[in-house]
GROMACS .gro file of C-alpha atoms in nm:
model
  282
    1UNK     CA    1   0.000   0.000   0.000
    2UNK     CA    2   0.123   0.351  -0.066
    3UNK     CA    3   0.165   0.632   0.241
    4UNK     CA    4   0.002   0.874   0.156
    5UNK     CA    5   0.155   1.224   0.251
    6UNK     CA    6   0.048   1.398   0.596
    7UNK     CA    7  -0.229   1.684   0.579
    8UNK     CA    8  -0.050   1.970   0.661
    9UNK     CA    9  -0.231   2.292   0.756
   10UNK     CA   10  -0.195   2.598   0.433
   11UNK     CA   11   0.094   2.764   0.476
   12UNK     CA   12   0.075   3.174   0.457
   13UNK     CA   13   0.047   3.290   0.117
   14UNK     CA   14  -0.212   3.038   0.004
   15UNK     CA   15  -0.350   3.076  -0.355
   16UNK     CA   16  -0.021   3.239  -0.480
   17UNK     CA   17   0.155   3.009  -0.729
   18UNK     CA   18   0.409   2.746  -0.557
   19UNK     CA   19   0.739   2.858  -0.552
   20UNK     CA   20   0.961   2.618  -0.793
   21UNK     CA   21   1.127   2.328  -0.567
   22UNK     CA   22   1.525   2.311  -0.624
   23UNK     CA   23   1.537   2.066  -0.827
   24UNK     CA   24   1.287   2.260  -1.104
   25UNK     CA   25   1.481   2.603  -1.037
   26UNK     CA   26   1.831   2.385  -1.141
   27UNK     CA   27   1.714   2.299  -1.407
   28UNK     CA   28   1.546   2.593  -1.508
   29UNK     CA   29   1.915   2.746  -1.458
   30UNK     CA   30   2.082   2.518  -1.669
   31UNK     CA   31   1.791   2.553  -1.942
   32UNK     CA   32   1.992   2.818  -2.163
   33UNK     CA   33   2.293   2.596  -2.128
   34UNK     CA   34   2.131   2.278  -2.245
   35UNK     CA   35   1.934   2.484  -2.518
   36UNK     CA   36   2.285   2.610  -2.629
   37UNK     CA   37   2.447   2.222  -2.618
   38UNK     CA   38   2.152   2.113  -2.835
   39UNK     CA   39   2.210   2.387  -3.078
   40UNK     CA   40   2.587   2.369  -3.094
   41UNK     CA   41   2.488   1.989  -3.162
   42UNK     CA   42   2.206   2.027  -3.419
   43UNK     CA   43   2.510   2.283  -3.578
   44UNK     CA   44   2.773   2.018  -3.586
   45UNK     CA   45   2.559   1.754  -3.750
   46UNK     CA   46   2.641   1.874  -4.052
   47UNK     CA   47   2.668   1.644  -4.346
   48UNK     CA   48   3.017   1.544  -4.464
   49UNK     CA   49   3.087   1.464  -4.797
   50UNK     CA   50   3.359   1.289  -5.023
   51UNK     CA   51   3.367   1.584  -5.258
   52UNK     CA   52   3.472   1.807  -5.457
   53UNK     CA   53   3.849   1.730  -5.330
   54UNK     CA   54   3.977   1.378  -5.414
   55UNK     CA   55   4.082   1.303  -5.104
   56UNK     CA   56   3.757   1.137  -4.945
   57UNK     CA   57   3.680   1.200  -4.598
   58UNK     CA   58   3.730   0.992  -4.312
   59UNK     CA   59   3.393   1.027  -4.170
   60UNK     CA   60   3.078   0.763  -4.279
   61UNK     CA   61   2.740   0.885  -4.303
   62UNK     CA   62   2.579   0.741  -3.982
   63UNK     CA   63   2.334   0.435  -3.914
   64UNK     CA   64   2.047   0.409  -4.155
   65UNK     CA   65   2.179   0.774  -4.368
   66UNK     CA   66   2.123   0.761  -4.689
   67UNK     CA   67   2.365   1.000  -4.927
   68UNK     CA   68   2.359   1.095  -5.282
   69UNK     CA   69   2.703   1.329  -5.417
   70UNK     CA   70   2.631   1.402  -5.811
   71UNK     CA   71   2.793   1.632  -6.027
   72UNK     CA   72   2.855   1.757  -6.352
   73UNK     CA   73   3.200   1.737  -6.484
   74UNK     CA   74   3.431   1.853  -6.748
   75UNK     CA   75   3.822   1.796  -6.876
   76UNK     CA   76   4.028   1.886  -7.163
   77UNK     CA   77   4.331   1.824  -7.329
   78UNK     CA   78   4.541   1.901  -7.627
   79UNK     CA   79   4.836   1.698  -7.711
   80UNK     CA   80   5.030   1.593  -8.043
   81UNK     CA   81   4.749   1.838  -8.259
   82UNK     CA   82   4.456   1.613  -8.127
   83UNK     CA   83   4.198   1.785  -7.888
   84UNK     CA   84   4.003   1.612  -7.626
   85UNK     CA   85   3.676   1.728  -7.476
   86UNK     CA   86   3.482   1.533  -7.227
   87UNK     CA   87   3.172   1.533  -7.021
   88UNK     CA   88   3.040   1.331  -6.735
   89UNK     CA   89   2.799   1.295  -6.455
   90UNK     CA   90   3.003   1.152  -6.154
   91UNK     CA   91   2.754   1.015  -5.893
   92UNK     CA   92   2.797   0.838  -5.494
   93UNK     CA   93   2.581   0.666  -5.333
   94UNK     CA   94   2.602   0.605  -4.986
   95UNK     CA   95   2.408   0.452  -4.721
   96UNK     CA   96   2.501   0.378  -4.343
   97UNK     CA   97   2.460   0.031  -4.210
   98UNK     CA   98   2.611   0.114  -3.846
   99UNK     CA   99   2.779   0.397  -3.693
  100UNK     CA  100   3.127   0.303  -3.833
  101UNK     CA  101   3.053   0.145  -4.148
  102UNK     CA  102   2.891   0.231  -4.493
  103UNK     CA  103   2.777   0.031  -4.851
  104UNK     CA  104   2.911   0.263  -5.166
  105UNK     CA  105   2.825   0.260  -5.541
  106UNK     CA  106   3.000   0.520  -5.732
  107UNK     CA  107   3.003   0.586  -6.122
  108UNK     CA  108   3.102   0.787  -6.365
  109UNK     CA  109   2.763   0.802  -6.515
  110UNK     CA  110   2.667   0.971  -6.827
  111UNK     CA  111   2.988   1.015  -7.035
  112UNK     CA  112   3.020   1.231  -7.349
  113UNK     CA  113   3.379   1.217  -7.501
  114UNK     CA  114   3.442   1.447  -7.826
  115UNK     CA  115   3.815   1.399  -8.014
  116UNK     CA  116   3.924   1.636  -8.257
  117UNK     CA  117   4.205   1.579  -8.524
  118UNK     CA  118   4.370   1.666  -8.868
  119UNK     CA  119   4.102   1.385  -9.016
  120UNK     CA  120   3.819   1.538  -8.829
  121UNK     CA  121   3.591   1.504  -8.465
  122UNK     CA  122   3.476   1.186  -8.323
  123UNK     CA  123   3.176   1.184  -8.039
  124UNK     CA  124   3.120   0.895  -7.806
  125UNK     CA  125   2.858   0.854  -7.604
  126UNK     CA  126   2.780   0.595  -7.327
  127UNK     CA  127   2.812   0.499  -6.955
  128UNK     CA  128   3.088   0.479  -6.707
  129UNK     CA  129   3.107   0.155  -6.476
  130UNK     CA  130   2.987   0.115  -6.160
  131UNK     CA  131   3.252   0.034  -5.824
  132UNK     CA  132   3.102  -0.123  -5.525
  133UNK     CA  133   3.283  -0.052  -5.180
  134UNK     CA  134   3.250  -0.004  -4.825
  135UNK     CA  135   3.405   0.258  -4.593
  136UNK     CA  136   3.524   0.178  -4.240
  137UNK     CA  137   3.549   0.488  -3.966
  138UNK     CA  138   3.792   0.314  -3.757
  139UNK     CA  139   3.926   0.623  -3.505
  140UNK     CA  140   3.781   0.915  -3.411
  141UNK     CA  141   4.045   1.242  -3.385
  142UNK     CA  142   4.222   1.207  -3.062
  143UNK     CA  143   4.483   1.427  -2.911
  144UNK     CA  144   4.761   1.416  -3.182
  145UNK     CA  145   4.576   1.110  -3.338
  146UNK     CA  146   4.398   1.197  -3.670
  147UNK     CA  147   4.078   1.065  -3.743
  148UNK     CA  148   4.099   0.748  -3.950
  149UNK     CA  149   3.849   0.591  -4.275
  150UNK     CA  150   3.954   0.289  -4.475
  151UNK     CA  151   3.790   0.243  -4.797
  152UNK     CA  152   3.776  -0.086  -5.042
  153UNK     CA  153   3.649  -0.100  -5.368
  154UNK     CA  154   3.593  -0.293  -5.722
  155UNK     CA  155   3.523  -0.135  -6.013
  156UNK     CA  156   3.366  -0.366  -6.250
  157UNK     CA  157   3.310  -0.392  -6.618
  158UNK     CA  158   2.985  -0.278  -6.612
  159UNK     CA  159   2.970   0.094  -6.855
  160UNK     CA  160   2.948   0.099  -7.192
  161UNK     CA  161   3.168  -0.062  -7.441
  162UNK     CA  162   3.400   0.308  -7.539
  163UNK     CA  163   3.419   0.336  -7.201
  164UNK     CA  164   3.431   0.011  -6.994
  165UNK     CA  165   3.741  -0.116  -6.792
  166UNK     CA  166   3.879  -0.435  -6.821
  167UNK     CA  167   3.776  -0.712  -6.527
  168UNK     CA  168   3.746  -0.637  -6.156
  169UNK     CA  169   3.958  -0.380  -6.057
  170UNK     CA  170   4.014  -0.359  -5.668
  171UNK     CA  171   4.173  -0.064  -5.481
  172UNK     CA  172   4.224  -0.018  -5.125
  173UNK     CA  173   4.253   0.333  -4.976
  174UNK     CA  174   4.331   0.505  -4.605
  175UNK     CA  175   4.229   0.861  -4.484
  176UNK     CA  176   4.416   1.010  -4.212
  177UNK     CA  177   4.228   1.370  -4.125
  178UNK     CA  178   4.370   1.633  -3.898
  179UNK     CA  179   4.219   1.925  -3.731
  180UNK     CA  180   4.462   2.225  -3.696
  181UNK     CA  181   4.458   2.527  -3.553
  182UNK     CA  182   4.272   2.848  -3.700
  183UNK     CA  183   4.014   2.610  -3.867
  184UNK     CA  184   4.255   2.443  -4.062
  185UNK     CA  185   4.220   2.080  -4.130
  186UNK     CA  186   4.497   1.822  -4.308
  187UNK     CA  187   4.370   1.571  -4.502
  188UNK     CA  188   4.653   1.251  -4.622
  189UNK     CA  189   4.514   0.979  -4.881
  190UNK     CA  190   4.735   0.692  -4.956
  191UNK     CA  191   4.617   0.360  -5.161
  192UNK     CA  192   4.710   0.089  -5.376
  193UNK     CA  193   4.546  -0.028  -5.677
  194UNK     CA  194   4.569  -0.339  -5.857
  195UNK     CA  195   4.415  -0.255  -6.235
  196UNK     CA  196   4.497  -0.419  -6.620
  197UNK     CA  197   4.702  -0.202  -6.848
  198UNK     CA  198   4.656  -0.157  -7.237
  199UNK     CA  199   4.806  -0.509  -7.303
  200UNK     CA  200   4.561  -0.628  -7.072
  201UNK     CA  201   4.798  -0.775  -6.821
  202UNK     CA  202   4.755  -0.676  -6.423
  203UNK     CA  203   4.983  -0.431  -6.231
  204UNK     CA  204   4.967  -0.309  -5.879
  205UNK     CA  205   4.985   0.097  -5.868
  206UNK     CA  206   4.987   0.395  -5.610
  207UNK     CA  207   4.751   0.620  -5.504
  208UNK     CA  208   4.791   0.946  -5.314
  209UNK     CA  209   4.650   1.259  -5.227
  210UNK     CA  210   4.700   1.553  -4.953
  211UNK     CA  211   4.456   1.807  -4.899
  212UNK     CA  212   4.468   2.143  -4.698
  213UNK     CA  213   4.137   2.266  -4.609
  214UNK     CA  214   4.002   2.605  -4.445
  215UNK     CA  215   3.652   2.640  -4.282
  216UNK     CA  216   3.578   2.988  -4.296
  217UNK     CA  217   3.269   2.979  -4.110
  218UNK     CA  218   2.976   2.732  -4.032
  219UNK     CA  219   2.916   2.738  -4.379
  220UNK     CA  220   3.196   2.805  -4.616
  221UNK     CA  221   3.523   2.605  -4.639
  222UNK     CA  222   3.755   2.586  -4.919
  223UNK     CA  223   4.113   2.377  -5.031
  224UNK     CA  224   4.395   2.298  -5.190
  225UNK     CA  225   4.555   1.969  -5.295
  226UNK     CA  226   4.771   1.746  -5.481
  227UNK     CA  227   4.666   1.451  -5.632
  228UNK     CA  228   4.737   1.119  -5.760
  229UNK     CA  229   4.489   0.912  -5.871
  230UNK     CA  230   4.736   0.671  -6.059
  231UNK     CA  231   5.097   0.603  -5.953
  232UNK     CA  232   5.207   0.385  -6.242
  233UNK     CA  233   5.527   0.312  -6.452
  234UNK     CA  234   5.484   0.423  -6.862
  235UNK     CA  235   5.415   0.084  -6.954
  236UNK     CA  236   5.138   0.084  -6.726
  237UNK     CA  237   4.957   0.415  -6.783
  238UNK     CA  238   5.188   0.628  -6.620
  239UNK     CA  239   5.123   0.842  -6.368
  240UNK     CA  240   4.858   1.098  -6.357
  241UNK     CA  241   4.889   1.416  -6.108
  242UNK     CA  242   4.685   1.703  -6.070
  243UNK     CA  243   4.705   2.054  -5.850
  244UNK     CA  244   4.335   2.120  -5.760
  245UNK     CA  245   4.164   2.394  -5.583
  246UNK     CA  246   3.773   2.431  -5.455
  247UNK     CA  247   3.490   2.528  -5.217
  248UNK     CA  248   3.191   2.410  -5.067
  249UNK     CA  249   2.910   2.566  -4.917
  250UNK     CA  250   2.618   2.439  -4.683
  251UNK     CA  251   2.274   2.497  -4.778
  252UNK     CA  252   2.115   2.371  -4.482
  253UNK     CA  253   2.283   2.109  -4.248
  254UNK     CA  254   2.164   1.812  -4.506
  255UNK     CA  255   2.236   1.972  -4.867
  256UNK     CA  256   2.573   2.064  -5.047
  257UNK     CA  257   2.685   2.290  -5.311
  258UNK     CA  258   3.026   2.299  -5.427
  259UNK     CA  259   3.306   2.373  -5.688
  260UNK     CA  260   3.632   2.227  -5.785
  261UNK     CA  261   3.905   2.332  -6.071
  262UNK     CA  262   4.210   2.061  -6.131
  263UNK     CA  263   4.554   2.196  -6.329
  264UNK     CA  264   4.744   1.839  -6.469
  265UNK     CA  265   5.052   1.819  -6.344
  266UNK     CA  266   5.221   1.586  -6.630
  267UNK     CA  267   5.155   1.512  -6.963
  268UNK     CA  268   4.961   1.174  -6.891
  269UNK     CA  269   4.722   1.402  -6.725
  270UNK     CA  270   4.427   1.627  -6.911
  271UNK     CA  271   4.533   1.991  -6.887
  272UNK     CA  272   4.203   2.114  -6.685
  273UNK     CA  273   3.949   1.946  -6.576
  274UNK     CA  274   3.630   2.118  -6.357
  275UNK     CA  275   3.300   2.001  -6.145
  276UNK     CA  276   3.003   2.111  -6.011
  277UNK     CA  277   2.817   1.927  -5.806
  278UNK     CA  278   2.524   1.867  -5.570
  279UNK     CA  279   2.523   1.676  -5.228
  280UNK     CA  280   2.182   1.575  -4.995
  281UNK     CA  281   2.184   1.352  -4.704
  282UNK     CA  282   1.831   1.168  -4.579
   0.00000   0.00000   0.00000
């Protein structure tokens, strides 16, 4: 049975309204604090994407998140008298099966490839193939620790005749991302991949990219970078390097606007290449 609390006789002051107990006037003390904590949180959940740099972050997209990264992009090249133009649609998907891990499909998509010569131009038209991975966050930042991603992927034959690669070709990349000081972050990208050259036999080749980033507000950060995509000897492809600069801005805390402009570094590499793209998190 319950005890019921003692009748006690009304206290002067009766009918006013009951002064809060201490427990209520804590909290109500520590309202604007909590208020602020749930704000600065709501500000920090910010979506986190894997472009326009090429150095992908470290971070995955959280537990049942669903991403979509799509752009529009453009290269060129003139070499030897012949000019290339290209076009393509470059699209991620991403969706979050735990806290730490993530299911990828990424593609060039749409691809529109114009050569120009002595003898005349020659359009292509088609589809890029598709790469399956998965992204493991395996450290948050720590201290002096960066914050650590491992990504593993096969692209697969799977595009358009013009445009298709030849077999499975897996690839195996780490992200080490460091916060510095004056919003400043550092952003390393080494990899390995193994791929088929022209002669169609297999090779194992580098990847690499480092990334300086600044956040100039809650909204606005921009970079710089070098990248590799390929680390290669001749026979293989040969390297390709590019110098690349960009910006992204924030739309809300779930969409993603940004820019990117890439210089090659080598003559493997298309002089300029550029993107646009578009980034929304569910």
């Amino acid at each position: 049975m319950q005890n019921h609390p003692q009748k006690r006789a009304a206290a002067p002051g009766a009918g006013r309204h009951p002064q809060p107990s201490f427990t209520l006037r804590a909290l109500l003390a520590c309202l604007p604090a909590l208020m602020a904590s749930a704000a600065w949180a709501a500000e920090n959940d910010q979506i986190a994407t894997d472009r326009p740099d090429f150095v992908e972050s470290s971070n995955v997209v959280g537990k049942n998140r669903f991403q979509i990264e799509t752009s529009l992009a453009g290269e060129r090249n003139q070499a030897n008298g012949v000019k290339d133009r290209g076009y393509a649609t470059p699209t991620l998907l991403r969706y979050g099966v735990s806290d730490t891990w993530e299911l990828r499909l990424e593609t060039d998509g749409r691809i529109v490839q114009k050569t120009t010569s002595g003898a005349g131009s020659v359009t292509e038209r088609g589809y890029g193939d598709v790469s399956l991975g998965v992204k493991w966050h395996a450290a948050d930042a720590e201290g002096r620790r960066p914050s650590i991603g491992w990504l593993l992927h096969a692209d697969l034959d799977s595009g358009s005749r013009q445009f298709r690669g030849d077999g499975v070709r897996p690839s195996l990349r780490a992200v080490a991302e460091w916060e510095l000081p004056d919003k400043l972050s550092l952003g390393v990208m080494p990899g390995v991949i193994y791929d088929r050259n022209a002669a169609g036999e297999r090779f194992v080749g580098g990847v690499f990219g480092i990334v300086l980033g600044k956040a100039w507000n809650e909204r606005l950060r921009s970079f710089v970078e070098l990248s590799l995509p390929q680390i290669a000897r001749a026979s293989n492809g040969g390297s390709l390097a590019t110098f690349d600069i960009g910006a992204a801005y924030l739309l809300s805390n779930n969409w993603q606007i940004d820019a990117a402009l890439a210089r090659g570094l080598n003559k493997n590499t298309p002089d300029l290449a550029w993107t646009v793209g578009l980034s929304a998190r569910f």
